[in-house]
Amino acid sequence: MSRPRVVVAGLGDSGLLTAIQLARTAVDVVGISSKPGLVSGQELGLRLARPEAWARDYRIAFDRFRRLDRVEIVHGELTGLDREARSVAVGEQTIRYDVLVLATGVSNGFWRRPGFQTEADVSAAVEQAHARLAAAEAVLVVGGGAAAVSTALQAATRWSGTTVRLAFPGERALPRHHPRVWDVVRRRLAAAGVELLAGHRADVPDGFAADEITGGPVAWTTGQPQTPADAVVWAIGRVRPNTAWLPADLLDEAGFVRVEPTLRVAGTPDVFAIGDVAATDALRSSARNRADRLLAANIGAHLAGRRLREFAPPRRRWGSVLGPEADGLRVFAPSGHPFRFPAWSVRRVLQPWVVRRGIYGGVRTP
Ligand SMILES: Cc1cc2nc3c(=O)[nH]c(=O)nc-3n(C[C@H](O)[C@H](O)[C@H](O)COP(=O)(O)OP(=O)(O)OC[C@H]3O[C@@H](n4cnc5c(N)ncnc54)[C@H](O)[C@@H]3O)c2cc1C
């Protein structure tokens, strides 16, 4: 008897982990990705300021993951879903599934785009953005989330002669984190020389999708004079779910995939969703909360006719905000308390043992 086939649509942070978990179970796994490997959307600041250091941990070719050896990878862009035929379209190709996992994530700024890319395309995009910031005398980062904050800090510590400003609309940035996180982050930004422009809401030109690094100046709807800049990084949280290829009845009003707490798509027993595309909770936090293990177990339960378990998200954002610093990596708990992994332990313990061995189950050196 042939084994059930599970197709994972999108192999970013959460699709990749789901495929890795599924590969250990009695199913055949096919992963479909528009990228040639993992190109994580995490740690934007590090990616812009130190692209080689970022690539070491966040850009990893699929054939380096040992647990993907049993997974068939299709490098292409999904264009359609036929639920009756239980198949997805990847250009001209039709791929049949018994269970489908939707993990196509969201588009955000210039650094998370869903389109097809080769290794050379990814390298060129990363290098171009880095060069743009490296050449700037004044960098303006617009936005108040983790991507904006990490960009400001990493740019200021990488290029000490560059003026770096961070503009955000509220009194404080990181409104979705515990207030304690901002207390720590504000001090780190000040120590790095970042100029904070609180209460600045950018006047975003009509039709501008905020998906490229632009030149200045930037005007404010909050009344302040324009701010000049050689490079403006727009990290204003305009996320768009990558769901244009899916039937509208699977989606909520904002275009995210409607899921039950079990991560099953409402009313569609053989389709599941995970990661930023899945409307699990207000913060859509199933990626960082490692729901991939639950999802793989639920797919097994679905195939065996057993009951599914539910995902229980925390109410506040947690995790790394600033990215790796000279003294290590700060990870904030949902309570806002930071835990700092010293720099030596990030290189010698956290990345090789916790992430590569523990989370990914083994990554070959390039
Ligand atoms: C272990 C882990 C730790 C984390 N830690 C933190 C943290 O400390 N701080 C923090 O802020 N966040 C953290 N996150 C969360 C992170 O910010 C995002 O939530 C996560 O990157 C989202 O993953 P995703 O798979 O949903 O999306 P993505 O990683 O964007 O993956 C989606 C993939 O699908 C592809 N795709 C899109 N459309 C198509 C198509 N039509 N055809 C083919 N492919 C397509 C995209 O190109 C992309 O490769 C963490 C996540 C994980 C897994």
mmCIF file of C-alpha atoms in Angstrom, residues 50-293:
data_model
loop_
_atom_site.group_PDB
_atom_site.id
_atom_site.type_symbol
_atom_site.label_atom_id
_atom_site.label_comp_id
_atom_site.label_asym_id
_atom_site.label_seq_id
_atom_site.Cartn_x
_atom_site.Cartn_y
_atom_site.Cartn_z
ATOM 1 C CA ARG A 50 26.295 41.980 8.247
ATOM 2 C CA PRO A 51 24.902 39.859 5.427
ATOM 3 C CA GLU A 52 27.549 37.099 5.738
ATOM 4 C CA ALA A 53 26.825 36.616 9.437
ATOM 5 C CA TRP A 54 23.088 36.570 8.702
ATOM 6 C CA ALA A 55 23.487 34.069 5.857
ATOM 7 C CA ARG A 56 25.395 31.649 8.108
ATOM 8 C CA ASP A 57 22.288 31.051 10.212
ATOM 9 C CA TYR A 58 19.311 32.295 8.208
ATOM 10 C CA ARG A 59 20.022 31.363 4.580
ATOM 11 C CA ILE A 60 20.573 27.634 4.233
ATOM 12 C CA ALA A 61 20.279 25.526 1.045
ATOM 13 C CA PHE A 62 17.710 22.732 1.367
ATOM 14 C CA ASP A 63 20.224 19.955 0.631
ATOM 15 C CA ARG A 64 22.139 20.863 3.788
ATOM 16 C CA PHE A 65 19.241 19.816 6.073
ATOM 17 C CA ARG A 66 19.756 16.102 6.848
ATOM 18 C CA ARG A 67 16.106 15.583 7.731
ATOM 19 C CA LEU A 68 15.045 16.823 4.280
ATOM 20 C CA ASP A 69 16.888 13.943 2.563
ATOM 21 C CA ARG A 70 13.593 12.029 2.424
ATOM 22 C CA VAL A 71 11.577 15.051 1.288
ATOM 23 C CA GLU A 72 10.977 15.744 -2.397
ATOM 24 C CA ILE A 73 11.577 19.427 -3.049
ATOM 25 C CA VAL A 74 9.949 21.293 -5.917
ATOM 26 C CA HIS A 75 11.474 24.709 -6.639
ATOM 27 C CA GLY A 76 8.604 26.720 -8.083
ATOM 28 C CA GLU A 77 5.733 29.079 -7.410
ATOM 29 C CA LEU A 78 2.300 27.758 -6.432
ATOM 30 C CA THR A 79 -0.430 29.152 -8.659
ATOM 31 C CA GLY A 80 -3.593 27.217 -7.786
ATOM 32 C CA LEU A 81 -5.429 24.759 -5.546
ATOM 33 C CA ASP A 82 -8.072 22.241 -6.677
ATOM 34 C CA ARG A 83 -9.702 20.838 -3.530
ATOM 35 C CA GLU A 84 -11.888 18.313 -5.363
ATOM 36 C CA ALA A 85 -8.965 16.809 -7.245
ATOM 37 C CA ARG A 86 -6.758 17.267 -4.151
ATOM 38 C CA SER A 87 -3.973 18.886 -6.116
ATOM 39 C CA VAL A 88 -1.962 22.079 -6.308
ATOM 40 C CA ALA A 89 -0.594 23.736 -9.439
ATOM 41 C CA VAL A 90 3.023 24.850 -9.705
ATOM 42 C CA GLY A 91 3.074 26.508 -13.099
ATOM 43 C CA GLU A 92 2.338 23.728 -15.619
ATOM 44 C CA GLN A 93 2.902 20.993 -13.043
ATOM 45 C CA THR A 94 0.066 19.425 -11.026
ATOM 46 C CA ILE A 95 0.962 17.875 -7.662
ATOM 47 C CA ARG A 96 -1.507 15.580 -5.909
ATOM 48 C CA TYR A 97 -1.860 15.441 -2.121
ATOM 49 C CA ASP A 98 -3.657 13.480 0.578
ATOM 50 C CA VAL A 99 -2.994 16.266 3.074
ATOM 51 C CA LEU A 100 -1.963 19.833 2.246
ATOM 52 C CA VAL A 101 -0.152 22.257 4.569
ATOM 53 C CA LEU A 102 -0.394 25.952 3.699
ATOM 54 C CA ALA A 103 2.748 27.765 4.861
ATOM 55 C CA THR A 104 3.281 30.503 2.297
ATOM 56 C CA GLY A 105 3.790 33.236 4.905
ATOM 57 C CA VAL A 106 3.352 36.930 4.286
ATOM 58 C CA SER A 107 5.019 39.596 2.152
ATOM 59 C CA ASN A 108 6.625 42.349 4.178
ATOM 60 C CA GLY A 109 8.769 45.238 2.963
ATOM 61 C CA PHE A 110 11.588 44.546 0.512
ATOM 62 C CA TRP A 111 12.932 41.583 2.477
ATOM 63 C CA ARG A 112 10.005 39.156 2.356
ATOM 64 C CA ARG A 113 8.708 38.686 -1.167
ATOM 65 C CA PRO A 114 6.937 35.567 -2.405
ATOM 66 C CA GLY A 115 8.223 35.433 -5.997
ATOM 67 C CA PHE A 116 10.475 32.807 -7.594
ATOM 68 C CA GLN A 117 14.186 33.358 -6.943
ATOM 69 C CA THR A 118 17.403 31.520 -7.783
ATOM 70 C CA GLU A 119 20.452 31.543 -5.471
ATOM 71 C CA ALA A 120 21.912 34.347 -7.627
ATOM 72 C CA ASP A 121 18.704 36.395 -7.281
ATOM 73 C CA VAL A 122 18.753 36.041 -3.486
ATOM 74 C CA SER A 123 22.452 36.998 -3.302
ATOM 75 C CA ALA A 124 21.896 40.056 -5.488
ATOM 76 C CA ALA A 125 18.933 41.285 -3.423
ATOM 77 C CA VAL A 126 20.776 40.849 -0.108
ATOM 78 C CA GLU A 127 23.943 42.510 -1.414
ATOM 79 C CA GLN A 128 22.095 45.444 -3.004
ATOM 80 C CA ALA A 129 20.258 46.348 0.201
ATOM 81 C CA HIS A 130 23.471 46.097 2.239
ATOM 82 C CA ALA A 131 25.368 48.302 -0.236
ATOM 83 C CA ARG A 132 22.624 50.925 -0.135
ATOM 84 C CA LEU A 133 22.881 51.253 3.644
ATOM 85 C CA ALA A 134 26.680 51.028 3.668
ATOM 86 C CA ALA A 135 26.878 54.033 1.313
ATOM 87 C CA ALA A 136 24.449 56.187 3.315
ATOM 88 C CA GLU A 137 25.580 58.950 5.669
ATOM 89 C CA ALA A 138 22.101 59.195 7.193
ATOM 90 C CA VAL A 139 19.783 56.202 7.556
ATOM 91 C CA LEU A 140 16.158 56.644 8.577
ATOM 92 C CA VAL A 141 14.244 53.604 9.768
ATOM 93 C CA VAL A 142 10.488 54.044 9.771
ATOM 94 C CA GLY A 143 8.495 51.666 11.936
ATOM 95 C CA GLY A 144 8.095 50.505 15.500
ATOM 96 C CA GLY A 145 8.228 46.718 15.381
ATOM 97 C CA ALA A 146 11.084 44.277 15.845
ATOM 98 C CA ALA A 147 12.269 44.567 12.219
ATOM 99 C CA ALA A 148 12.609 48.357 12.533
ATOM 100 C CA VAL A 149 14.259 48.300 15.937
ATOM 101 C CA SER A 150 16.797 45.644 14.948
ATOM 102 C CA THR A 151 17.613 47.509 11.735
ATOM 103 C CA ALA A 152 18.314 50.739 13.620
ATOM 104 C CA LEU A 153 20.496 49.021 16.226
ATOM 105 C CA GLN A 154 22.453 46.857 13.799
ATOM 106 C CA ALA A 155 23.066 49.744 11.368
ATOM 107 C CA ALA A 156 24.269 52.018 14.173
ATOM 108 C CA THR A 157 26.675 49.432 15.594
ATOM 109 C CA ARG A 158 27.973 48.365 12.169
ATOM 110 C CA TRP A 159 28.607 51.883 10.794
ATOM 111 C CA SER A 160 29.569 54.116 13.704
ATOM 112 C CA GLY A 161 29.968 57.197 11.474
ATOM 113 C CA THR A 162 26.435 56.938 10.089
ATOM 114 C CA THR A 163 23.565 58.940 11.550
ATOM 115 C CA VAL A 164 20.771 56.479 12.308
ATOM 116 C CA ARG A 165 17.259 57.634 13.190
ATOM 117 C CA LEU A 166 14.322 55.470 14.200
ATOM 118 C CA ALA A 167 10.852 56.985 13.782
ATOM 119 C CA PHE A 168 7.691 55.450 15.217
ATOM 120 C CA PRO A 169 4.188 56.788 15.798
ATOM 121 C CA GLY A 170 3.647 56.056 19.500
ATOM 122 C CA GLU A 171 5.412 57.168 22.647
ATOM 123 C CA ARG A 172 7.299 53.924 22.581
ATOM 124 C CA ALA A 173 8.149 51.350 19.917
ATOM 125 C CA LEU A 174 7.317 47.622 20.228
ATOM 126 C CA PRO A 175 3.699 48.172 21.323
ATOM 127 C CA ARG A 176 2.913 44.469 21.021
ATOM 128 C CA HIS A 177 5.686 43.415 23.361
ATOM 129 C CA HIS A 178 5.604 43.672 27.116
ATOM 130 C CA PRO A 179 6.531 47.271 28.195
ATOM 131 C CA ARG A 180 9.687 45.950 29.895
ATOM 132 C CA VAL A 181 11.092 45.004 26.483
ATOM 133 C CA TRP A 182 11.053 48.623 25.312
ATOM 134 C CA ASP A 183 12.816 49.747 28.503
ATOM 135 C CA VAL A 184 15.753 47.480 27.692
ATOM 136 C CA VAL A 185 15.687 48.133 23.951
ATOM 137 C CA ARG A 186 15.540 51.930 24.347
ATOM 138 C CA ARG A 187 18.712 51.850 26.428
ATOM 139 C CA ARG A 188 20.509 49.638 23.887
ATOM 140 C CA LEU A 189 19.496 51.977 21.050
ATOM 141 C CA ALA A 190 20.633 55.059 22.976
ATOM 142 C CA ALA A 191 23.977 53.429 23.770
ATOM 143 C CA ALA A 192 24.454 52.722 20.053
ATOM 144 C CA GLY A 193 23.761 56.388 19.236
ATOM 145 C CA VAL A 194 20.396 55.869 17.514
ATOM 146 C CA GLU A 195 18.300 59.041 17.489
ATOM 147 C CA LEU A 196 14.714 58.221 18.506
ATOM 148 C CA LEU A 197 11.879 60.092 16.796
ATOM 149 C CA ALA A 198 8.847 59.169 18.926
ATOM 150 C CA GLY A 199 5.409 60.388 17.883
ATOM 151 C CA HIS A 200 6.366 60.503 14.188
ATOM 152 C CA ARG A 201 3.833 58.953 11.819
ATOM 153 C CA ALA A 202 5.157 58.880 8.259
ATOM 154 C CA ASP A 203 3.126 60.307 5.425
ATOM 155 C CA VAL A 204 3.153 57.274 3.138
ATOM 156 C CA PRO A 205 2.605 58.383 -0.475
ATOM 157 C CA ASP A 206 -0.529 56.982 -2.169
ATOM 158 C CA GLY A 207 0.229 53.796 -4.033
ATOM 159 C CA PHE A 208 3.643 53.316 -2.376
ATOM 160 C CA ALA A 209 3.795 49.714 -1.171
ATOM 161 C CA ALA A 210 6.758 50.361 1.163
ATOM 162 C CA ASP A 211 8.570 47.444 -0.449
ATOM 163 C CA GLU A 212 11.893 49.079 -1.330
ATOM 164 C CA ILE A 213 14.613 51.158 0.303
ATOM 165 C CA THR A 214 14.074 54.741 -0.848
ATOM 166 C CA GLY A 215 15.862 58.059 -0.534
ATOM 167 C CA GLY A 216 14.620 60.813 1.779
ATOM 168 C CA PRO A 217 13.194 63.107 2.862
ATOM 169 C CA VAL A 218 10.232 61.657 4.733
ATOM 170 C CA ALA A 219 7.256 63.853 5.667
ATOM 171 C CA TRP A 220 5.175 63.293 8.815
ATOM 172 C CA THR A 221 1.423 63.508 9.302
ATOM 173 C CA THR A 222 2.106 64.339 12.963
ATOM 174 C CA GLY A 223 3.305 67.866 12.200
ATOM 175 C CA GLN A 224 7.104 67.671 12.491
ATOM 176 C CA PRO A 225 9.379 69.043 9.737
ATOM 177 C CA GLN A 226 10.529 66.576 7.066
ATOM 178 C CA THR A 227 13.491 64.365 7.939
ATOM 179 C CA PRO A 228 16.284 64.033 5.365
ATOM 180 C CA ALA A 229 17.982 60.676 4.731
ATOM 181 C CA ASP A 230 20.160 58.964 2.135
ATOM 182 C CA ALA A 231 18.435 55.629 2.755
ATOM 183 C CA VAL A 232 14.997 55.058 4.224
ATOM 184 C CA VAL A 233 14.129 51.568 5.457
ATOM 185 C CA TRP A 234 10.355 51.173 5.563
ATOM 186 C CA ALA A 235 9.400 48.583 8.162
ATOM 187 C CA ILE A 236 5.860 49.764 8.756
ATOM 188 C CA GLY A 237 4.261 46.367 9.169
ATOM 189 C CA ARG A 238 2.309 46.359 5.929
ATOM 190 C CA VAL A 239 2.149 42.608 5.824
ATOM 191 C CA ARG A 240 0.149 40.959 3.059
ATOM 192 C CA PRO A 241 -0.643 37.254 3.202
ATOM 193 C CA ASN A 242 0.708 35.219 0.287
ATOM 194 C CA THR A 243 -2.686 33.737 -0.521
ATOM 195 C CA ALA A 244 -3.586 35.130 -3.964
ATOM 196 C CA TRP A 245 -3.334 31.543 -5.297
ATOM 197 C CA LEU A 246 -5.997 30.211 -2.890
ATOM 198 C CA PRO A 247 -9.827 30.160 -3.186
ATOM 199 C CA ALA A 248 -11.362 33.133 -1.337
ATOM 200 C CA ASP A 249 -13.629 31.006 0.873
ATOM 201 C CA LEU A 250 -10.572 29.648 2.734
ATOM 202 C CA LEU A 251 -9.587 33.165 3.787
ATOM 203 C CA ASP A 252 -10.714 35.731 6.363
ATOM 204 C CA GLU A 253 -11.464 39.393 5.456
ATOM 205 C CA ALA A 254 -7.781 40.281 5.589
ATOM 206 C CA GLY A 255 -6.781 37.381 3.337
ATOM 207 C CA PHE A 256 -5.267 35.102 5.995
ATOM 208 C CA VAL A 257 -6.171 31.404 6.077
ATOM 209 C CA ARG A 258 -9.040 30.652 8.489
ATOM 210 C CA VAL A 259 -7.943 27.875 10.817
ATOM 211 C CA GLU A 260 -9.430 26.053 13.771
ATOM 212 C CA PRO A 261 -7.334 25.795 16.962
ATOM 213 C CA THR A 262 -6.075 22.435 15.642
ATOM 214 C CA LEU A 263 -4.543 24.324 12.656
ATOM 215 C CA ARG A 264 -7.021 22.603 10.358
ATOM 216 C CA VAL A 265 -8.567 24.908 7.767
ATOM 217 C CA ALA A 266 -12.186 25.462 8.758
ATOM 218 C CA GLY A 267 -14.467 23.061 6.879
ATOM 219 C CA THR A 268 -11.623 21.431 4.907
ATOM 220 C CA PRO A 269 -10.427 18.335 6.806
ATOM 221 C CA ASP A 270 -7.394 17.559 4.629
ATOM 222 C CA VAL A 271 -5.939 21.083 4.528
ATOM 223 C CA PHE A 272 -3.966 22.671 7.408
ATOM 224 C CA ALA A 273 -2.142 25.998 7.767
ATOM 225 C CA ILE A 274 0.759 27.238 9.903
ATOM 226 C CA GLY A 275 3.000 30.274 10.307
ATOM 227 C CA ASP A 276 2.338 33.883 9.432
ATOM 228 C CA VAL A 277 -0.313 32.987 6.845
ATOM 229 C CA ALA A 278 -2.529 31.190 9.391
ATOM 230 C CA ALA A 279 -5.121 33.248 11.328
ATOM 231 C CA THR A 280 -4.514 31.366 14.585
ATOM 232 C CA ASP A 281 -4.489 34.333 16.998
ATOM 233 C CA ALA A 282 -4.138 38.114 16.888
ATOM 234 C CA LEU A 283 -0.340 37.868 16.643
ATOM 235 C CA ARG A 284 -0.451 34.900 14.240
ATOM 236 C CA SER A 285 2.258 33.356 16.336
ATOM 237 C CA SER A 286 2.258 29.692 15.355
ATOM 238 C CA ALA A 287 5.713 29.974 13.705
ATOM 239 C CA ARG A 288 7.688 31.237 16.663
ATOM 240 C CA ASN A 289 5.715 29.113 19.092
ATOM 241 C CA ARG A 290 6.842 25.990 17.244
ATOM 242 C CA ALA A 291 3.399 24.695 16.295
ATOM 243 C CA ASP A 292 5.112 22.541 13.630
ATOM 244 C CA ARG A 293 5.365 19.625 16.083
#
